[in-house]
Amino acid sequence: MADNAVFDPPLPHLSSIPPSTPSARTCAGELASLLGARAHDFAIEWVACCDSTNARLVDAPPADDGRVHVLVADRQTAGRGRRGRQWLSWEGASLTFSLLWRFAPGTPAPAGLSLAAGLALARALEQFGVEGVQLKWPNDVLVHGDKLAGILVELLPMRGRPPAAVIGIGLNLRLPADAAIPDQAGVADLAGALGGALAGEPPSRPALLAAILGEFHRLFETYAAAGFPALRGAWEQRNAFADLPVAIRGESATLYGTCAGVDDDGALLLRTGDGVQRVLAGDVSLRPLMDGAR
Ligand code: ATP
Ligand code: BTN
């Protein structure tokens, strides 16, 4: 596919971002050719640097042209996680991107979206032979229990329009030896996760992104047609804390119980002494209660 199909038209809302470097252009071209016929479904912008790919798409969403808009950055200066937390990444050692997904008119506000996104990412990683991929409710991808990737879903204000969401993904490819990530017990990178399989050399970012976008496309067609219930079983199969004791930390209280999976809306089901309680993602964090819990 020609370069201009990737950058055409240059997205006006991105005009404040420094122009793409040759390497960003090469990556975008590689991605387009790997996507093949699928490239027409996506409008891809690959930039050298921006504050946060989520912030760019949330603050100035591109006009709807029927394609899924994807913004990839070699480097982010203000990567964000949930509730104002920071996402750290290193140029050339991380994959950081966001996509803007629009739902059909009449669709209700999407439920279980970050879980569906986690599943798409998990499946893409499995395609590369990554073993031990698990999902931590609501938004993390773990490998052998350590955090490999995070997902940040932000819904755009509807203002009478169909629902639309920005789905941001940060994936560690090769963490620098001196990476200091605050408040995270265990972190992983793809090079380590692949171990012997590919001699620790992670796939290129365009190759990874092509696989991830392909999985998103497949899975979100199902999600758009049948909602999260159609994906729930596949999510549960990868639930890192199935039947394990967990704490759910909220702003003012902590709930303790056993993780009993998720419901059709993607809410966590927590088995407690008082029965099964539904927990909505909002302002809560799940933490394992036992050493070695996976
Ligand atoms: P929660 O269970 O609430 O989602 P979380 O610790 O995963 O908890 P998030 O807001 O989802 O919190 O993610 C942001 C957190 O991720 C940061 O506070 C930091 O601990 C961790 N983090 C930041 N950068 C990375 C990274 N590159 N790899 C792994 N973890 C990271
Ligand atoms: C989390 O674990 O809280 C989610 C982290 C999400 C990080 C990605 S990196 C690309 C996109 N841009 C951001 O600022 N955040 C997301």
mmCIF file of C-alpha atoms and ligand atoms in Angstrom:
data_model
loop_
_atom_site.group_PDB
_atom_site.id
_atom_site.type_symbol
_atom_site.label_atom_id
_atom_site.label_comp_id
_atom_site.label_asym_id
_atom_site.label_seq_id
_atom_site.Cartn_x
_atom_site.Cartn_y
_atom_site.Cartn_z
ATOM 1 C CA MET A 1 0.000 0.000 0.000
ATOM 2 C CA ALA A 2 1.287 3.480 -0.861
ATOM 3 C CA ASP A 3 2.435 5.824 1.889
ATOM 4 C CA ASN A 4 -0.261 8.332 1.067
ATOM 5 C CA ALA A 5 -2.936 5.821 1.985
ATOM 6 C CA VAL A 6 -1.478 5.825 5.459
ATOM 7 C CA PHE A 7 -1.138 9.549 5.861
ATOM 8 C CA ASP A 8 -3.879 10.760 3.563
ATOM 9 C CA PRO A 9 -5.427 13.016 4.560
ATOM 10 C CA PRO A 10 -2.972 14.279 7.209
ATOM 11 C CA LEU A 11 -5.248 14.439 10.209
ATOM 12 C CA PRO A 12 -5.868 18.127 10.978
ATOM 13 C CA HIS A 13 -6.254 17.517 14.696
ATOM 14 C CA LEU A 14 -2.678 16.249 14.798
ATOM 15 C CA SER A 15 -1.164 19.390 13.365
ATOM 16 C CA SER A 16 0.282 20.310 16.769
ATOM 17 C CA ILE A 17 2.343 17.132 16.825
ATOM 18 C CA PRO A 18 5.906 17.262 15.433
ATOM 19 C CA PRO A 19 6.063 15.765 11.929
ATOM 20 C CA SER A 20 6.728 12.065 11.556
ATOM 21 C CA THR A 21 10.365 11.091 11.301
ATOM 22 C CA PRO A 22 11.582 8.865 8.468
ATOM 23 C CA SER A 23 11.604 5.955 10.888
ATOM 24 C CA ALA A 24 7.991 6.617 11.883
ATOM 25 C CA ARG A 25 7.108 6.777 8.173
ATOM 26 C CA THR A 26 8.923 3.510 7.512
ATOM 27 C CA CYS A 27 7.059 1.834 10.378
ATOM 28 C CA ALA A 28 3.720 3.134 9.088
ATOM 29 C CA GLY A 29 4.486 1.860 5.570
ATOM 30 C CA GLU A 30 5.516 -1.534 6.929
ATOM 31 C CA LEU A 31 2.349 -1.712 8.995
ATOM 32 C CA ALA A 32 0.167 -0.873 6.000
ATOM 33 C CA SER A 33 1.735 -3.603 3.890
ATOM 34 C CA LEU A 34 1.389 -6.148 6.714
ATOM 35 C CA LEU A 35 -2.283 -5.247 7.092
ATOM 36 C CA GLY A 36 -2.839 -5.921 3.400
ATOM 37 C CA ALA A 37 -6.492 -5.583 2.402
ATOM 38 C CA ARG A 38 -7.325 -4.670 6.015
ATOM 39 C CA ALA A 39 -5.329 -1.413 5.694
ATOM 40 C CA HIS A 40 -8.412 0.253 4.211
ATOM 41 C CA ASP A 41 -10.257 -0.228 7.500
ATOM 42 C CA PHE A 42 -7.751 1.909 9.393
ATOM 43 C CA ALA A 43 -6.482 5.501 9.252
ATOM 44 C CA ILE A 44 -3.035 5.219 10.767
ATOM 45 C CA GLU A 45 -0.861 8.078 11.951
ATOM 46 C CA TRP A 46 2.570 7.152 13.324
ATOM 47 C CA VAL A 47 4.375 10.038 14.998
ATOM 48 C CA ALA A 48 7.779 10.424 16.614
ATOM 49 C CA CYS A 49 6.486 12.005 19.810
ATOM 50 C CA CYS A 50 3.375 13.296 21.520
ATOM 51 C CA ASP A 51 2.215 13.802 25.090
ATOM 52 C CA SER A 52 -0.240 10.890 25.138
ATOM 53 C CA THR A 53 -1.877 9.140 22.206
ATOM 54 C CA ASN A 54 -5.057 8.811 24.283
ATOM 55 C CA ALA A 55 -5.074 12.524 25.095
ATOM 56 C CA ARG A 56 -4.658 13.442 21.415
ATOM 57 C CA LEU A 57 -7.606 11.334 20.261
ATOM 58 C CA VAL A 58 -9.837 12.241 23.220
ATOM 59 C CA ASP A 59 -9.167 15.976 23.025
ATOM 60 C CA ALA A 60 -9.527 16.284 19.268
ATOM 61 C CA PRO A 61 -11.196 13.216 17.786
ATOM 62 C CA PRO A 62 -10.826 13.078 13.996
ATOM 63 C CA ALA A 63 -13.986 13.252 11.918
ATOM 64 C CA ASP A 64 -15.771 9.986 11.281
ATOM 65 C CA ASP A 65 -14.776 8.693 7.841
ATOM 66 C CA GLY A 66 -15.845 5.114 8.490
ATOM 67 C CA ARG A 67 -12.328 3.989 9.384
ATOM 68 C CA VAL A 68 -10.791 3.159 12.740
ATOM 69 C CA HIS A 69 -8.311 5.934 13.574
ATOM 70 C CA VAL A 70 -5.059 4.735 15.071
ATOM 71 C CA LEU A 71 -2.359 6.977 16.534
ATOM 72 C CA VAL A 72 1.025 5.425 17.318
ATOM 73 C CA ALA A 73 3.858 7.331 19.024
ATOM 74 C CA ASP A 74 7.500 6.332 19.191
ATOM 75 C CA ARG A 75 7.646 8.317 22.408
ATOM 76 C CA GLN A 76 5.090 9.742 24.842
ATOM 77 C CA THR A 77 5.964 12.544 27.225
ATOM 78 C CA ALA A 78 2.874 12.178 29.431
ATOM 79 C CA GLY A 79 1.577 8.623 29.045
ATOM 80 C CA ARG A 80 -1.376 8.078 31.310
ATOM 81 C CA GLY A 81 -3.035 5.176 33.079
ATOM 82 C CA ARG A 82 -6.274 5.031 34.986
ATOM 83 C CA ARG A 83 -7.178 7.697 37.531
ATOM 84 C CA GLY A 84 -4.317 10.033 36.693
ATOM 85 C CA ARG A 85 -1.630 7.392 37.072
ATOM 86 C CA GLN A 86 1.429 7.439 34.866
ATOM 87 C CA TRP A 87 2.323 5.052 32.063
ATOM 88 C CA LEU A 88 6.073 4.859 31.504
ATOM 89 C CA SER A 89 7.581 3.959 28.161
ATOM 90 C CA TRP A 90 10.947 4.089 26.453
ATOM 91 C CA GLU A 91 11.542 4.914 22.806
ATOM 92 C CA GLY A 92 12.135 1.784 20.766
ATOM 93 C CA ALA A 93 11.436 -0.382 23.812
ATOM 94 C CA SER A 94 7.673 0.054 24.084
ATOM 95 C CA LEU A 95 4.655 -0.010 21.826
ATOM 96 C CA THR A 96 2.310 2.866 22.648
ATOM 97 C CA PHE A 97 -0.776 3.571 20.593
ATOM 98 C CA SER A 98 -4.476 4.377 20.775
ATOM 99 C CA LEU A 99 -7.384 3.679 18.515
ATOM 100 C CA LEU A 100 -10.661 5.460 18.201
ATOM 101 C CA TRP A 101 -13.518 3.017 17.888
ATOM 102 C CA ARG A 102 -16.966 4.222 16.909
ATOM 103 C CA PHE A 103 -20.049 2.124 17.476
ATOM 104 C CA ALA A 104 -23.062 1.973 15.215
ATOM 105 C CA PRO A 105 -25.894 4.447 15.800
ATOM 106 C CA GLY A 106 -28.357 3.104 18.330
ATOM 107 C CA THR A 107 -25.745 1.035 20.167
ATOM 108 C CA PRO A 108 -26.035 1.402 23.946
ATOM 109 C CA ALA A 109 -23.004 2.615 25.918
ATOM 110 C CA PRO A 110 -20.496 -0.217 25.510
ATOM 111 C CA ALA A 111 -20.072 -2.556 28.497
ATOM 112 C CA GLY A 112 -16.991 -4.655 29.150
ATOM 113 C CA LEU A 113 -14.985 -2.710 26.581
ATOM 114 C CA SER A 114 -11.627 -2.797 28.365
ATOM 115 C CA LEU A 115 -12.086 -6.531 28.894
ATOM 116 C CA ALA A 116 -12.791 -7.038 25.186
ATOM 117 C CA ALA A 117 -9.688 -4.979 24.379
ATOM 118 C CA GLY A 118 -7.584 -7.075 26.765
ATOM 119 C CA LEU A 119 -8.798 -10.216 25.090
ATOM 120 C CA ALA A 120 -7.864 -8.916 21.635
ATOM 121 C CA LEU A 121 -4.396 -8.040 22.888
ATOM 122 C CA ALA A 122 -3.984 -11.409 24.607
ATOM 123 C CA ARG A 123 -4.927 -13.250 21.435
ATOM 124 C CA ALA A 124 -2.476 -11.238 19.359
ATOM 125 C CA LEU A 125 0.324 -12.047 21.814
ATOM 126 C CA GLU A 126 -0.601 -15.717 21.714
ATOM 127 C CA GLN A 127 -0.195 -15.627 17.927
ATOM 128 C CA PHE A 128 3.487 -14.868 18.529
ATOM 129 C CA GLY A 129 3.848 -17.835 20.834
ATOM 130 C CA VAL A 130 3.778 -15.901 24.113
ATOM 131 C CA GLU A 131 2.857 -18.345 26.866
ATOM 132 C CA GLY A 132 1.185 -17.633 30.186
ATOM 133 C CA VAL A 133 -0.819 -14.637 28.990
ATOM 134 C CA GLN A 134 -3.534 -13.771 31.489
ATOM 135 C CA LEU A 135 -5.966 -10.935 32.051
ATOM 136 C CA LYS A 136 -6.302 -8.964 35.253
ATOM 137 C CA TRP A 137 -9.661 -7.308 35.650
ATOM 138 C CA PRO A 138 -10.343 -4.770 34.380
ATOM 139 C CA ASN A 139 -7.478 -3.543 32.221
ATOM 140 C CA ASP A 140 -4.134 -5.317 32.513
ATOM 141 C CA VAL A 141 -2.431 -8.013 30.492
ATOM 142 C CA LEU A 142 -0.112 -10.176 32.561
ATOM 143 C CA VAL A 143 2.412 -12.769 31.624
ATOM 144 C CA HIS A 144 3.166 -15.343 34.297
ATOM 145 C CA GLY A 145 1.598 -12.898 36.748
ATOM 146 C CA ASP A 146 3.603 -9.785 35.848
ATOM 147 C CA LYS A 147 2.225 -6.732 34.057
ATOM 148 C CA LEU A 148 3.192 -6.766 30.387
ATOM 149 C CA ALA A 149 0.657 -4.276 29.063
ATOM 150 C CA GLY A 150 -1.958 -1.829 30.239
ATOM 151 C CA ILE A 151 -5.129 -0.675 28.550
ATOM 152 C CA LEU A 152 -6.842 2.644 29.081
ATOM 153 C CA VAL A 153 -10.354 3.031 27.698
ATOM 154 C CA GLU A 154 -11.854 6.503 27.647
ATOM 155 C CA LEU A 155 -15.368 7.079 26.370
ATOM 156 C CA LEU A 156 -15.972 10.206 24.308
ATOM 157 C CA PRO A 157 -18.884 12.373 25.400
ATOM 158 C CA MET A 158 -21.846 11.228 23.302
ATOM 159 C CA ARG A 159 -23.626 14.593 22.818
ATOM 160 C CA GLY A 160 -26.364 12.873 20.835
ATOM 161 C CA ARG A 161 -23.848 10.886 18.756
ATOM 162 C CA PRO A 162 -23.329 7.107 18.815
ATOM 163 C CA PRO A 163 -20.865 5.873 21.441
ATOM 164 C CA ALA A 164 -17.166 6.149 20.645
ATOM 165 C CA ALA A 165 -14.184 5.100 22.705
ATOM 166 C CA VAL A 166 -10.471 5.733 22.681
ATOM 167 C CA ILE A 167 -8.639 2.536 23.529
ATOM 168 C CA GLY A 168 -4.994 3.088 24.468
ATOM 169 C CA ILE A 169 -2.449 0.324 24.816
ATOM 170 C CA GLY A 170 1.023 0.400 26.297
ATOM 171 C CA LEU A 171 3.072 -2.767 25.821
ATOM 172 C CA ASN A 172 6.577 -3.307 27.189
ATOM 173 C CA LEU A 173 8.875 -4.709 24.516
ATOM 174 C CA ARG A 174 12.198 -4.580 26.301
ATOM 175 C CA LEU A 175 12.376 -2.796 29.638
ATOM 176 C CA PRO A 176 15.617 -0.937 30.295
ATOM 177 C CA ALA A 177 17.656 -2.568 33.053
ATOM 178 C CA ASP A 178 17.211 0.522 35.241
ATOM 179 C CA ALA A 179 13.469 0.946 34.622
ATOM 180 C CA ALA A 180 11.831 2.056 37.864
ATOM 181 C CA ILE A 181 8.088 1.606 37.731
ATOM 182 C CA PRO A 182 6.343 2.887 40.839
ATOM 183 C CA ASP A 183 3.562 0.970 42.612
ATOM 184 C CA GLN A 184 3.728 -2.107 40.422
ATOM 185 C CA ALA A 185 4.770 -5.340 42.065
ATOM 186 C CA GLY A 186 5.808 -7.273 38.976
ATOM 187 C CA VAL A 187 6.453 -6.037 35.469
ATOM 188 C CA ALA A 188 7.271 -8.024 32.373
ATOM 189 C CA ASP A 189 8.442 -7.349 28.853
ATOM 190 C CA LEU A 190 7.888 -9.177 25.611
ATOM 191 C CA ALA A 191 11.553 -10.011 25.122
ATOM 192 C CA GLY A 192 11.525 -11.864 28.445
ATOM 193 C CA ALA A 193 8.137 -13.431 27.782
ATOM 194 C CA LEU A 194 9.307 -14.892 24.489
ATOM 195 C CA GLY A 195 12.404 -16.315 26.147
ATOM 196 C CA GLY A 196 13.749 -19.176 24.087
ATOM 197 C CA ALA A 197 10.952 -19.077 21.506
ATOM 198 C CA LEU A 198 12.423 -16.193 19.513
ATOM 199 C CA ALA A 199 15.736 -15.947 21.330
ATOM 200 C CA GLY A 200 14.302 -13.024 23.314
ATOM 201 C CA GLU A 201 13.990 -10.779 20.254
ATOM 202 C CA PRO A 202 10.484 -9.303 20.255
ATOM 203 C CA PRO A 203 8.677 -8.920 16.929
ATOM 204 C CA SER A 204 8.908 -5.476 15.320
ATOM 205 C CA ARG A 205 6.350 -2.873 16.349
ATOM 206 C CA PRO A 206 4.662 -2.894 12.906
ATOM 207 C CA ALA A 207 4.387 -6.709 13.039
ATOM 208 C CA LEU A 208 2.914 -6.594 16.532
ATOM 209 C CA LEU A 209 0.550 -3.800 15.679
ATOM 210 C CA ALA A 210 -0.670 -5.555 12.529
ATOM 211 C CA ALA A 211 -1.526 -8.630 14.594
ATOM 212 C CA ILE A 212 -3.171 -6.558 17.335
ATOM 213 C CA LEU A 213 -5.266 -4.505 14.893
ATOM 214 C CA GLY A 214 -6.284 -7.693 13.089
ATOM 215 C CA GLU A 215 -7.469 -9.244 16.369
ATOM 216 C CA PHE A 216 -9.262 -6.053 17.354
ATOM 217 C CA HIS A 217 -11.064 -5.990 14.064
ATOM 218 C CA ARG A 218 -12.168 -9.624 14.320
ATOM 219 C CA LEU A 219 -13.168 -9.453 17.929
ATOM 220 C CA PHE A 220 -14.867 -6.078 17.828
ATOM 221 C CA GLU A 221 -17.107 -7.247 15.004
ATOM 222 C CA THR A 222 -18.367 -9.888 17.427
ATOM 223 C CA TYR A 223 -18.488 -7.366 20.252
ATOM 224 C CA ALA A 224 -20.462 -4.865 18.160
ATOM 225 C CA ALA A 225 -22.946 -7.536 17.075
ATOM 226 C CA ALA A 226 -23.394 -9.514 20.282
ATOM 227 C CA GLY A 227 -21.744 -7.499 23.062
ATOM 228 C CA PHE A 228 -19.432 -8.720 25.798
ATOM 229 C CA PRO A 229 -21.515 -11.859 26.562
ATOM 230 C CA ALA A 230 -20.139 -13.365 23.329
ATOM 231 C CA LEU A 231 -16.565 -12.870 24.587
ATOM 232 C CA ARG A 232 -17.080 -13.565 28.249
ATOM 233 C CA GLY A 233 -16.058 -17.241 28.110
ATOM 234 C CA ALA A 234 -12.791 -16.450 26.336
ATOM 235 C CA TRP A 235 -12.047 -13.713 28.882
ATOM 236 C CA GLU A 236 -12.776 -16.057 31.793
ATOM 237 C CA GLN A 237 -10.383 -18.667 30.382
ATOM 238 C CA ARG A 238 -7.576 -16.138 30.817
ATOM 239 C CA ASN A 239 -8.740 -14.658 34.129
ATOM 240 C CA ALA A 240 -5.557 -14.424 36.233
ATOM 241 C CA PHE A 241 -7.476 -14.571 39.518
ATOM 242 C CA ALA A 242 -10.215 -17.106 38.852
ATOM 243 C CA ASP A 243 -11.291 -18.636 42.189
ATOM 244 C CA LEU A 244 -8.480 -16.886 44.044
ATOM 245 C CA PRO A 245 -8.785 -14.612 47.057
ATOM 246 C CA VAL A 246 -8.581 -10.951 46.148
ATOM 247 C CA ALA A 247 -9.043 -7.526 47.678
ATOM 248 C CA ILE A 248 -10.976 -4.863 45.830
ATOM 249 C CA ARG A 249 -9.706 -1.498 46.957
ATOM 250 C CA GLY A 250 -12.104 1.389 46.584
ATOM 251 C CA GLU A 251 -11.783 5.047 47.498
ATOM 252 C CA SER A 252 -13.197 4.558 50.973
ATOM 253 C CA ALA A 253 -13.359 0.808 51.624
ATOM 254 C CA THR A 254 -11.800 -2.499 50.677
ATOM 255 C CA LEU A 255 -13.864 -5.576 49.878
ATOM 256 C CA TYR A 256 -12.459 -9.072 50.359
ATOM 257 C CA GLY A 257 -13.615 -12.231 48.651
ATOM 258 C CA THR A 258 -12.931 -14.796 45.973
ATOM 259 C CA CYS A 259 -12.910 -13.852 42.322
ATOM 260 C CA ALA A 260 -15.916 -15.584 40.751
ATOM 261 C CA GLY A 261 -15.385 -14.246 37.230
ATOM 262 C CA VAL A 262 -17.218 -11.479 35.443
ATOM 263 C CA ASP A 263 -20.798 -10.949 34.369
ATOM 264 C CA ASP A 264 -22.262 -10.058 30.975
ATOM 265 C CA ASP A 265 -21.510 -6.362 31.578
ATOM 266 C CA GLY A 266 -17.883 -7.040 32.430
ATOM 267 C CA ALA A 267 -18.456 -6.330 36.141
ATOM 268 C CA LEU A 268 -16.296 -8.396 38.505
ATOM 269 C CA LEU A 269 -18.138 -11.008 40.561
ATOM 270 C CA LEU A 270 -16.782 -11.228 44.071
ATOM 271 C CA ARG A 271 -17.869 -14.132 46.277
ATOM 272 C CA THR A 272 -18.029 -12.857 49.861
ATOM 273 C CA GLY A 273 -19.527 -14.059 53.130
ATOM 274 C CA ASP A 274 -22.647 -12.083 52.161
ATOM 275 C CA GLY A 275 -23.054 -13.701 48.754
ATOM 276 C CA VAL A 276 -21.813 -12.685 45.312
ATOM 277 C CA GLN A 277 -21.316 -8.960 44.828
ATOM 278 C CA ARG A 278 -20.961 -7.134 41.510
ATOM 279 C CA VAL A 279 -18.072 -4.710 41.331
ATOM 280 C CA LEU A 280 -17.918 -2.063 38.618
ATOM 281 C CA ALA A 281 -14.496 -1.012 37.343
ATOM 282 C CA GLY A 282 -14.825 2.734 38.088
ATOM 283 C CA ASP A 283 -12.566 3.721 40.932
ATOM 284 C CA VAL A 284 -11.486 0.340 42.241
ATOM 285 C CA SER A 285 -8.339 -1.770 41.958
ATOM 286 C CA LEU A 286 -8.004 -5.519 42.278
ATOM 287 C CA ARG A 287 -5.109 -6.879 44.282
ATOM 288 C CA PRO A 288 -4.239 -10.524 44.957
ATOM 289 C CA LEU A 289 -4.408 -11.628 48.583
ATOM 290 C CA MET A 290 -2.051 -14.570 48.506
ATOM 291 C CA ASP A 291 1.628 -14.688 47.708
ATOM 292 C CA GLY A 292 2.143 -16.373 44.391
ATOM 293 C CA ALA A 293 -1.471 -15.807 43.344
ATOM 294 C CA ARG A 294 -1.811 -15.698 39.608
HETATM 295 P P1 ATP B 1 -5.510 -1.129 38.601
HETATM 296 O O1 ATP B 1 -5.681 -2.482 39.178
HETATM 297 O O2 ATP B 1 -6.212 -0.056 39.351
HETATM 298 O O3 ATP B 1 -5.741 -1.073 37.146
HETATM 299 P P2 ATP B 1 -2.712 -0.633 38.117
HETATM 300 O O4 ATP B 1 -1.590 -0.579 39.096
HETATM 301 O O5 ATP B 1 -2.609 -1.623 37.015
HETATM 302 O O6 ATP B 1 -3.998 -0.826 38.963
HETATM 303 P P3 ATP B 1 -3.268 1.385 36.216
HETATM 304 O O7 ATP B 1 -3.778 2.761 36.368
HETATM 305 O O8 ATP B 1 -4.092 0.394 35.478
HETATM 306 O O9 ATP B 1 -2.916 0.816 37.625
HETATM 307 O O10 ATP B 1 -1.868 1.470 35.502
HETATM 308 C C1 ATP B 1 -0.965 2.471 35.846
HETATM 309 C C2 ATP B 1 0.102 1.826 36.703
HETATM 310 O O11 ATP B 1 0.837 0.934 35.882
HETATM 311 C C3 ATP B 1 1.136 2.794 37.227
HETATM 312 O O12 ATP B 1 0.745 3.343 38.460
HETATM 313 C C4 ATP B 1 2.373 1.927 37.374
HETATM 314 O O13 ATP B 1 2.359 1.248 38.603
HETATM 315 C C5 ATP B 1 2.170 0.868 36.310
HETATM 316 N N1 ATP B 1 3.021 1.104 35.135
HETATM 317 C C6 ATP B 1 3.390 2.262 34.562
HETATM 318 N N2 ATP B 1 4.162 2.052 33.494
HETATM 319 C C7 ATP B 1 4.270 0.717 33.378
HETATM 320 C C8 ATP B 1 4.942 -0.123 32.479
HETATM 321 N N3 ATP B 1 5.614 0.351 31.443
HETATM 322 N N4 ATP B 1 4.841 -1.452 32.681
HETATM 323 C C9 ATP B 1 4.141 -1.967 33.710
HETATM 324 N N5 ATP B 1 3.482 -1.226 34.597
HETATM 325 C C10 ATP B 1 3.550 0.103 34.439
HETATM 326 C C1 BTN B 2 -3.032 1.211 32.636
HETATM 327 O O1 BTN B 2 -2.466 0.147 32.873
HETATM 328 O O2 BTN B 2 -3.521 1.962 33.471
HETATM 329 C C2 BTN B 2 -3.230 1.649 31.237
HETATM 330 C C3 BTN B 2 -2.014 2.194 30.621
HETATM 331 C C4 BTN B 2 -2.299 2.586 29.192
HETATM 332 C C5 BTN B 2 -1.108 3.187 28.544
HETATM 333 C C6 BTN B 2 -1.361 3.512 27.106
HETATM 334 S S1 BTN B 2 0.123 3.956 26.254
HETATM 335 C C7 BTN B 2 -0.813 4.491 24.881
HETATM 336 C C8 BTN B 2 -2.008 5.229 25.438
HETATM 337 N N1 BTN B 2 -1.646 6.598 25.723
HETATM 338 C C9 BTN B 2 -1.688 6.867 27.029
HETATM 339 O O3 BTN B 2 -1.407 7.954 27.530
HETATM 340 N N2 BTN B 2 -2.088 5.782 27.703
HETATM 341 C C10 BTN B 2 -2.318 4.664 26.833
#
